[in-house]
Structure formats: structure tokens, C-alpha cells
CSV table of C-alpha atoms and ligand atoms in Angstrom, one decimal:
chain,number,residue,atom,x,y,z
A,30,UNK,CA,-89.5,29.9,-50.3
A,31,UNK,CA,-89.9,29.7,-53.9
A,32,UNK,CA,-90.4,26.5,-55.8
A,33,UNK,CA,-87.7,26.2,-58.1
A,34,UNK,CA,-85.3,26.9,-54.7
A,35,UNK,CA,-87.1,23.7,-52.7
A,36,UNK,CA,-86.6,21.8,-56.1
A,37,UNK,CA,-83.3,22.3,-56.9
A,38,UNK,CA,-82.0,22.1,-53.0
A,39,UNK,CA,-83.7,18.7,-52.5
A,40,UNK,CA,-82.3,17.4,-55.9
A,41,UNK,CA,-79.1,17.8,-57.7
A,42,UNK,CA,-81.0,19.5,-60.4
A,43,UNK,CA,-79.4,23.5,-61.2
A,44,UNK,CA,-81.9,26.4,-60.2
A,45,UNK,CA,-82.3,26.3,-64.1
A,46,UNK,CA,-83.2,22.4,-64.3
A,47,UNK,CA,-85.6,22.7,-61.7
A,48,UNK,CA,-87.2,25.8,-63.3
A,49,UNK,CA,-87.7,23.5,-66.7
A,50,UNK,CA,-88.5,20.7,-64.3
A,51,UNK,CA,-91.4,22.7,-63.0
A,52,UNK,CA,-92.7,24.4,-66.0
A,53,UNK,CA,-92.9,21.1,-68.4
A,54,UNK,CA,-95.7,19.9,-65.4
A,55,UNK,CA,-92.6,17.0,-63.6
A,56,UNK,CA,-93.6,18.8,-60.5
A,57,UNK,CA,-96.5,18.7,-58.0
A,58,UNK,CA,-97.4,20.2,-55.1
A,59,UNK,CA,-99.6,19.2,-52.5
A,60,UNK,CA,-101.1,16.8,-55.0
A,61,UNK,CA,-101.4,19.2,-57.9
A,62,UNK,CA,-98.9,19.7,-60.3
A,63,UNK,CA,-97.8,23.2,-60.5
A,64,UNK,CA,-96.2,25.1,-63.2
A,65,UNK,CA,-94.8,28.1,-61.7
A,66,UNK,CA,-91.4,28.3,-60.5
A,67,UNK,CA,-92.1,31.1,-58.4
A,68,UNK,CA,-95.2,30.0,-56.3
A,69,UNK,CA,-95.0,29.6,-52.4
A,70,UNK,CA,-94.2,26.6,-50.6
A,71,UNK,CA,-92.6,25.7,-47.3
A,72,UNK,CA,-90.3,23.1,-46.2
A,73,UNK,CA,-93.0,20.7,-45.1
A,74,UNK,CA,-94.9,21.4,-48.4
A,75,UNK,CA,-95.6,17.5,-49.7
A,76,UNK,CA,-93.2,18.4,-53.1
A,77,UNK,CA,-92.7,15.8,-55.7
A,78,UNK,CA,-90.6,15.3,-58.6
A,79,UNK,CA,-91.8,12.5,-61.1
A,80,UNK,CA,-94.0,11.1,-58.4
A,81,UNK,CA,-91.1,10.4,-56.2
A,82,UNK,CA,-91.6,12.8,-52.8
A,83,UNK,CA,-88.7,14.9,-52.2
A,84,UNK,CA,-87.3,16.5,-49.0
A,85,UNK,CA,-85.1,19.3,-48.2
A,86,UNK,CA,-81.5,18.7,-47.0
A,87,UNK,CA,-80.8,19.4,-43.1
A,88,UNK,CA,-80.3,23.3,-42.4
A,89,UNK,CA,-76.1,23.3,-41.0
A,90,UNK,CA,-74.8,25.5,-38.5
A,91,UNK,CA,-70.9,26.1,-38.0
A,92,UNK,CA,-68.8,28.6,-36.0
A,93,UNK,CA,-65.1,28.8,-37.6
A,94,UNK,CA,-62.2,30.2,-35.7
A,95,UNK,CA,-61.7,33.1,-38.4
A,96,UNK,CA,-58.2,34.0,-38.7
A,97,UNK,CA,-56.4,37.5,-39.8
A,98,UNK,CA,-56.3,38.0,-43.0
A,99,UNK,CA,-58.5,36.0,-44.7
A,100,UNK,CA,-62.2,38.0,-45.6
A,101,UNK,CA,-65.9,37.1,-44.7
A,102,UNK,CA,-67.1,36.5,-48.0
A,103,UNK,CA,-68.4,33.3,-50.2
A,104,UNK,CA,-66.2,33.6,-53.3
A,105,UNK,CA,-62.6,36.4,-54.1
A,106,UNK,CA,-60.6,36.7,-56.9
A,107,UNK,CA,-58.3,38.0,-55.0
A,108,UNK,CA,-57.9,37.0,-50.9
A,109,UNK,CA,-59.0,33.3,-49.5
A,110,UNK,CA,-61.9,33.4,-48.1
A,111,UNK,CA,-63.8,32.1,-44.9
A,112,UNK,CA,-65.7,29.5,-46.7
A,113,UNK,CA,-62.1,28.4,-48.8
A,114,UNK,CA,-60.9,27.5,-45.6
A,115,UNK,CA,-63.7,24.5,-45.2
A,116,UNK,CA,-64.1,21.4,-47.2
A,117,UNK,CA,-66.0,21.3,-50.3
A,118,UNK,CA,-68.6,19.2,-49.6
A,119,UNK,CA,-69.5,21.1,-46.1
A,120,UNK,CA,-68.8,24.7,-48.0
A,121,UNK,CA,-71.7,24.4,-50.0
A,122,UNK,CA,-74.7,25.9,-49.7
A,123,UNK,CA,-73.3,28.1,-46.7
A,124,UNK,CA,-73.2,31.5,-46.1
A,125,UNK,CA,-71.8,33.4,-43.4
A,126,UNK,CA,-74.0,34.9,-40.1
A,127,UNK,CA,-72.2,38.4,-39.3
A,128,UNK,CA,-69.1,39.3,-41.6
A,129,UNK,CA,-65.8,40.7,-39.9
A,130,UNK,CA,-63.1,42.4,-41.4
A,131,UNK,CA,-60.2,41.0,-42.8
A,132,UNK,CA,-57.9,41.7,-40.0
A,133,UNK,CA,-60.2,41.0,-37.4
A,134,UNK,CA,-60.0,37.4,-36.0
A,135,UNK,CA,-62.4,35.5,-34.3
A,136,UNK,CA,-65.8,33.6,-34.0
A,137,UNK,CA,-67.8,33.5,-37.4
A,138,UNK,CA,-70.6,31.6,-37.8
A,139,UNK,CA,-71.9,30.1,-41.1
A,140,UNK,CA,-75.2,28.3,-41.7
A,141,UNK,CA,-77.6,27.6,-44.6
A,142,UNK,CA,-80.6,28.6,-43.0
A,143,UNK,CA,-81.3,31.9,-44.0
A,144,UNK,CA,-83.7,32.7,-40.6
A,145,UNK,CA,-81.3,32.0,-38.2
A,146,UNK,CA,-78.6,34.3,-39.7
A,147,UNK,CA,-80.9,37.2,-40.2
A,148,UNK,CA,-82.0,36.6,-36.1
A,149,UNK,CA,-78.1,37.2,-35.5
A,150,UNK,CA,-77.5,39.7,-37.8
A,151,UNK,CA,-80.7,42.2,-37.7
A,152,UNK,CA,-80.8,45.2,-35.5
A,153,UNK,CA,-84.1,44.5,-34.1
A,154,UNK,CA,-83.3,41.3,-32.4
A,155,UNK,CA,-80.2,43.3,-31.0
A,156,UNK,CA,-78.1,39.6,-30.4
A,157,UNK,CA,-74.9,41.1,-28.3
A,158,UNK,CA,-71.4,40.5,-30.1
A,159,UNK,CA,-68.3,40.8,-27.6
A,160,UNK,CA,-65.3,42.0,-29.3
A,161,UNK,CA,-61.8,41.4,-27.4
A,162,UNK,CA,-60.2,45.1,-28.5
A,163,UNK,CA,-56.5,46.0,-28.0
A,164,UNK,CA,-55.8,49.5,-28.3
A,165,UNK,CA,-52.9,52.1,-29.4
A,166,UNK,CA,-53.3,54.4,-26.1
A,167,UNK,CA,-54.6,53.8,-22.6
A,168,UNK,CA,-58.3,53.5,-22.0
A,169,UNK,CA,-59.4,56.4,-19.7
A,170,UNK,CA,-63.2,57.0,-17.5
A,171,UNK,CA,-64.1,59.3,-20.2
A,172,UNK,CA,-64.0,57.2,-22.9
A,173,UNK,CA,-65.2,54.2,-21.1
A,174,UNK,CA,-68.3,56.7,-20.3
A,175,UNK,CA,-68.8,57.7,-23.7
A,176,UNK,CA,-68.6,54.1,-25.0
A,177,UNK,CA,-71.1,53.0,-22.6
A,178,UNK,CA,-73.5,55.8,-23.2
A,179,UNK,CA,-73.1,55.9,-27.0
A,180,UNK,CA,-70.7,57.8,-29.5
A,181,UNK,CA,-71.5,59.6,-33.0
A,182,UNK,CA,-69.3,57.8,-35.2
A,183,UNK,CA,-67.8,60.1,-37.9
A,184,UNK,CA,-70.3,60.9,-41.0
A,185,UNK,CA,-73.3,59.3,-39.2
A,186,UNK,CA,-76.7,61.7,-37.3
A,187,UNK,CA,-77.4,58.9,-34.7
A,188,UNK,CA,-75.3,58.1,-32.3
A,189,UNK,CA,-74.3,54.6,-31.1
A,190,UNK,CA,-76.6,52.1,-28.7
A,191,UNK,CA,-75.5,52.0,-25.2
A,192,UNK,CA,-72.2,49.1,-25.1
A,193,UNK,CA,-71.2,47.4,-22.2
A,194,UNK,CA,-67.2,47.9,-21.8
A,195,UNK,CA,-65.2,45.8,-19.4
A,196,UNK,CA,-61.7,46.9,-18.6
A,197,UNK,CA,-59.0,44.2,-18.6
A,198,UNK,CA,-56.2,46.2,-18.4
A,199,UNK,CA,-54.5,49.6,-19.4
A,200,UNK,CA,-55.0,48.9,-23.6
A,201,UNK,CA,-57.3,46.3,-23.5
A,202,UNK,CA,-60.8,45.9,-23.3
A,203,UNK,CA,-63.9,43.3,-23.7
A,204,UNK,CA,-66.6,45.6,-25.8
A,205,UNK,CA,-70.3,44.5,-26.3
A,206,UNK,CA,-72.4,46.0,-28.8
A,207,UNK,CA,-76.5,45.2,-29.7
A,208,UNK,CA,-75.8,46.3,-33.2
A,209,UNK,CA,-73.4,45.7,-36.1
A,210,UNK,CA,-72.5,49.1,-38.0
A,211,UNK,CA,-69.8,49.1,-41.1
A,212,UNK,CA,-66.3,49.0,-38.9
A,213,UNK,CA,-67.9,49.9,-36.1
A,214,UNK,CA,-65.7,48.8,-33.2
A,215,UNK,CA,-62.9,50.3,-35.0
A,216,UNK,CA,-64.9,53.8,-35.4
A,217,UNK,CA,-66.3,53.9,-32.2
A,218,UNK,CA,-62.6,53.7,-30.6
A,219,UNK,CA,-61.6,56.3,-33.1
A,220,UNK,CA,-64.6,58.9,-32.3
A,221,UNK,CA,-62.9,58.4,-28.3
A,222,UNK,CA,-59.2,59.3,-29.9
A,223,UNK,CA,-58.1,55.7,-29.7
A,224,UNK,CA,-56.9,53.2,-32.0
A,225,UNK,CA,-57.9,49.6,-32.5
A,226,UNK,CA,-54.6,47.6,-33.1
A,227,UNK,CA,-56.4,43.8,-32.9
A,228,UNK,CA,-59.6,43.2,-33.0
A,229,UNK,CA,-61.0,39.7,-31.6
A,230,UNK,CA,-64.6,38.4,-31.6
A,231,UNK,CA,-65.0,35.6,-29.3
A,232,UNK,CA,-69.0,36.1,-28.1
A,233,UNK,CA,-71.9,36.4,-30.3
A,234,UNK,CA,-75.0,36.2,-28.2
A,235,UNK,CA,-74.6,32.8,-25.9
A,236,UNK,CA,-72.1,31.4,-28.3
A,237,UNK,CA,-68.0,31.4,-27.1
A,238,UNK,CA,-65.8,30.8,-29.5
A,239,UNK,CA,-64.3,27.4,-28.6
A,240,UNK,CA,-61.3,27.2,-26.8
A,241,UNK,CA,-60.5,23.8,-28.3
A,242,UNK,CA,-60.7,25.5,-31.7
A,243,UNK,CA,-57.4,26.8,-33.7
A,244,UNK,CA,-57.4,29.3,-36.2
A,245,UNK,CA,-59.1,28.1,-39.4
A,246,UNK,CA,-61.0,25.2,-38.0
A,247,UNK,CA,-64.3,24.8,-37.2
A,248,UNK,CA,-66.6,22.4,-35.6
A,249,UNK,CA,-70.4,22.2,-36.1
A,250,UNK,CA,-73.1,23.7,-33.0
A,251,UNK,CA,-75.2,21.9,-31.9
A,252,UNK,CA,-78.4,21.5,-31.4
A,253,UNK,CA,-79.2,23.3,-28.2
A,254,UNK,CA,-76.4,26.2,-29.1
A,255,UNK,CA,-78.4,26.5,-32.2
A,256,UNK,CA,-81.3,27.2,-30.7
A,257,UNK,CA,-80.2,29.0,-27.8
A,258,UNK,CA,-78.2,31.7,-29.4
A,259,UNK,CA,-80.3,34.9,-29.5
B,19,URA,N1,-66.2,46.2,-35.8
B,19,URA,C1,-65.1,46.4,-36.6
B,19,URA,O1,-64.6,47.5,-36.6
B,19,URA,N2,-64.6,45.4,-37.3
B,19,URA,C2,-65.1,44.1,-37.2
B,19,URA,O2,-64.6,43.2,-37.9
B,19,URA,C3,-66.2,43.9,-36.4
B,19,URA,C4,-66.8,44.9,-35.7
């Protein structure tokens, strides 16, 4: 990470203080003082501050029973938000692992640690999502097939990764997918002829949403579900 971004997360100095902080030679690292905001350091880079040594806050990890609604983002204008639904002091500095839509409701996870999300999030590490999906018509063997095998999803050249698809009954099925396409549950049902009418996340790699949870609330994971997760 950048300098000024260690600084000004182990202090309550603004990105902009700890820029000035740096530049007018407050700041040492490894001994030397260092005038460059942007140069390299890593969280167990000795970093001081006027001679005092500083240390980076603990990295937080929450899952938060998202409910319909409200949208996966930081900050709206216009529609509450997942992080409005958490208390200001454990909002900040979060961002979310894996956005869902609006109406889709379900396990979101939020952490400040940027390498964890991305493990969740990126293609390559292909961490499995289950998605409770109701439907508008009866699920048939065709479409169950076509899921499983992959589907072209409308304006796209590739089609989907193989899914997993578990009947549960007639209109409803538990879907698993190793990627995370824009809408992609809800396109995949439609390049079938289906409709999604709810959409519910409730796995994301070995994490279940927690049945003690209600909508809105969240709890924080811990240590072994942090590191166990993809
Ligand atoms: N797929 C969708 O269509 N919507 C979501 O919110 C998540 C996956």
C-alpha cells in the first residue's frame, strides 16, 4: 500500500494531512524519513509519525442479512444503503465483498481488507455463491440441463461456467455459480424462458448466512470463517 494510506488509517489524520505529514519530513520509514507519499510499504513496515511508532487498525469482516430494497453500495443520494443499515463507528472504512441487486436479499459480506474481497469476488479464484431462486414457471430437465452445462446470456459471445442446480420443488431452485456476471442469475433464468421472482443469497463459498440473523443485522465472522471461506 501507499504511504499516505498506512498514515492516515493508523492516525486520524485525512489522506490530505498525512500527505503534508509525509512531505514536511514528520514521517519515517524503516528508520529513514521519507518524503514521498506514494512510496511502498506494507503493514508490518516499522512506520513512524513524530517518533511515535504507529500501527494499522485490525482488518473487520462482517456478513449482514441484506434485505429487499436497500442497494449494495457505500454512499446514495437516493436509496439507503447496505452500509446505512450499520452503525457509524463499525461502517467506516468498509466496503462490500460481492454487490447484489436491490431486490435481491440475502448474505453480503463487508470487510476493510481489500485482499480478502478481491479472493471472493474475482473470477479466477471461482469462490461458489448459492443463490435460493423462485421462479415465474415450472423448472423443466431441459433447462436444468442447460443451466448445468452453461447458457449464453443475451448480448454476451461466451457462454456461462458449468452451475450446479438443485431442485427443491416445481418453482424453486438452489443455483450455484463460480462466477459473478452483471444480473446474472436473473439472465441466466431468462436465456432458459423463465423468470426470477425472488432472488436469495444465502452461500458464498463456506459461509451460510446465519439463521440467527434477521433482515438488516449483522454479526461479525470470525476468525476461522474468515480464513476458511474460499
Ligand atoms: N444474480 C442476479 O441476477 N442478481 C443478484 O443480485 C445476484 C446474482
Amino acid at each position: 500500500m501507499r504511504l499516505d494510506y498506512f498514515v492516515a488509517n493508523a492516525t486520524t489524520l485525512s489522506r490530505r494531512d498525512a500527505k503534508k505529514a509525509i512531505s514536511t519530513g514528520r514521517v519515517r520509514v524503516d528508520g529513514q524519513t521519507c518524503r514521498k507519499p506514494a512510496s511502498p510499504v506494507d503493514a508490518n513496515t516499522p512506520v513512524s509519525l513524530d517518533e511515535q511508532l504507529l500501527s494499522l487498525p485490525a482488518e473487520r469482516y462482517l456478513m449482514l442479512y441484506k434485505p429487499d430494497g436497500v442497494i449494495s453500495a457505500t454512499t446514495d443520494s437516493q436509496q439507503p444503503t447496505a452500509l446505512d443499515l450499520l452503525p457509524a463507528d463499525v461502517r467506516h472504512g468498509l466496503h462490500i465483498a460481492g454487490r447484489l441487486d436491490a431486490d435481491t436479499t440475502g448474505l453480503l459480506l463487508l470487510t476493510t481488507d481489500g485482499q480478502w474481497s478481491h479472493r471472493i469476488t474475482s473470477p479466477r479464484v471461482e469462490c461458489p455463491k448459492t443463490y435460493r431462486v423462485t421462479l415465474a414457471e415450472p423448472i423443466n430437465d431441459l433447462a436444468i440441463t442447460q443451466l448445468q452445462q452453461g447458457v449464453l446470456l443475451h448480448g454476451e459471445s461466451r457462454p456461462t461456467r458449468p452451475a450446479k442446480v438443485h431442485p427443491l420443488n416445481a418453482r424453486e431452485i438452489d443455483l450455484t455459480l463460480s462466477e459473478g456476471r452483471y444480473h446474472q442469475v436473473k439472465r441466466m433464468l431468462a436465456a432458459v424462458g423463465n423468470h426470477v421472482t425472488e432472488l436469495h443469497r444465502w452461500r458464498v463459498g463456506t459461509l451460510v448466512l446465519d439463521d440467527s440473523l434477521v433482515p438488516g443485522h449483522y454479526r461479525e465472522l470470525t476468525a476461522e470463517e474468515v480464513n476458511s471461506v474460499c
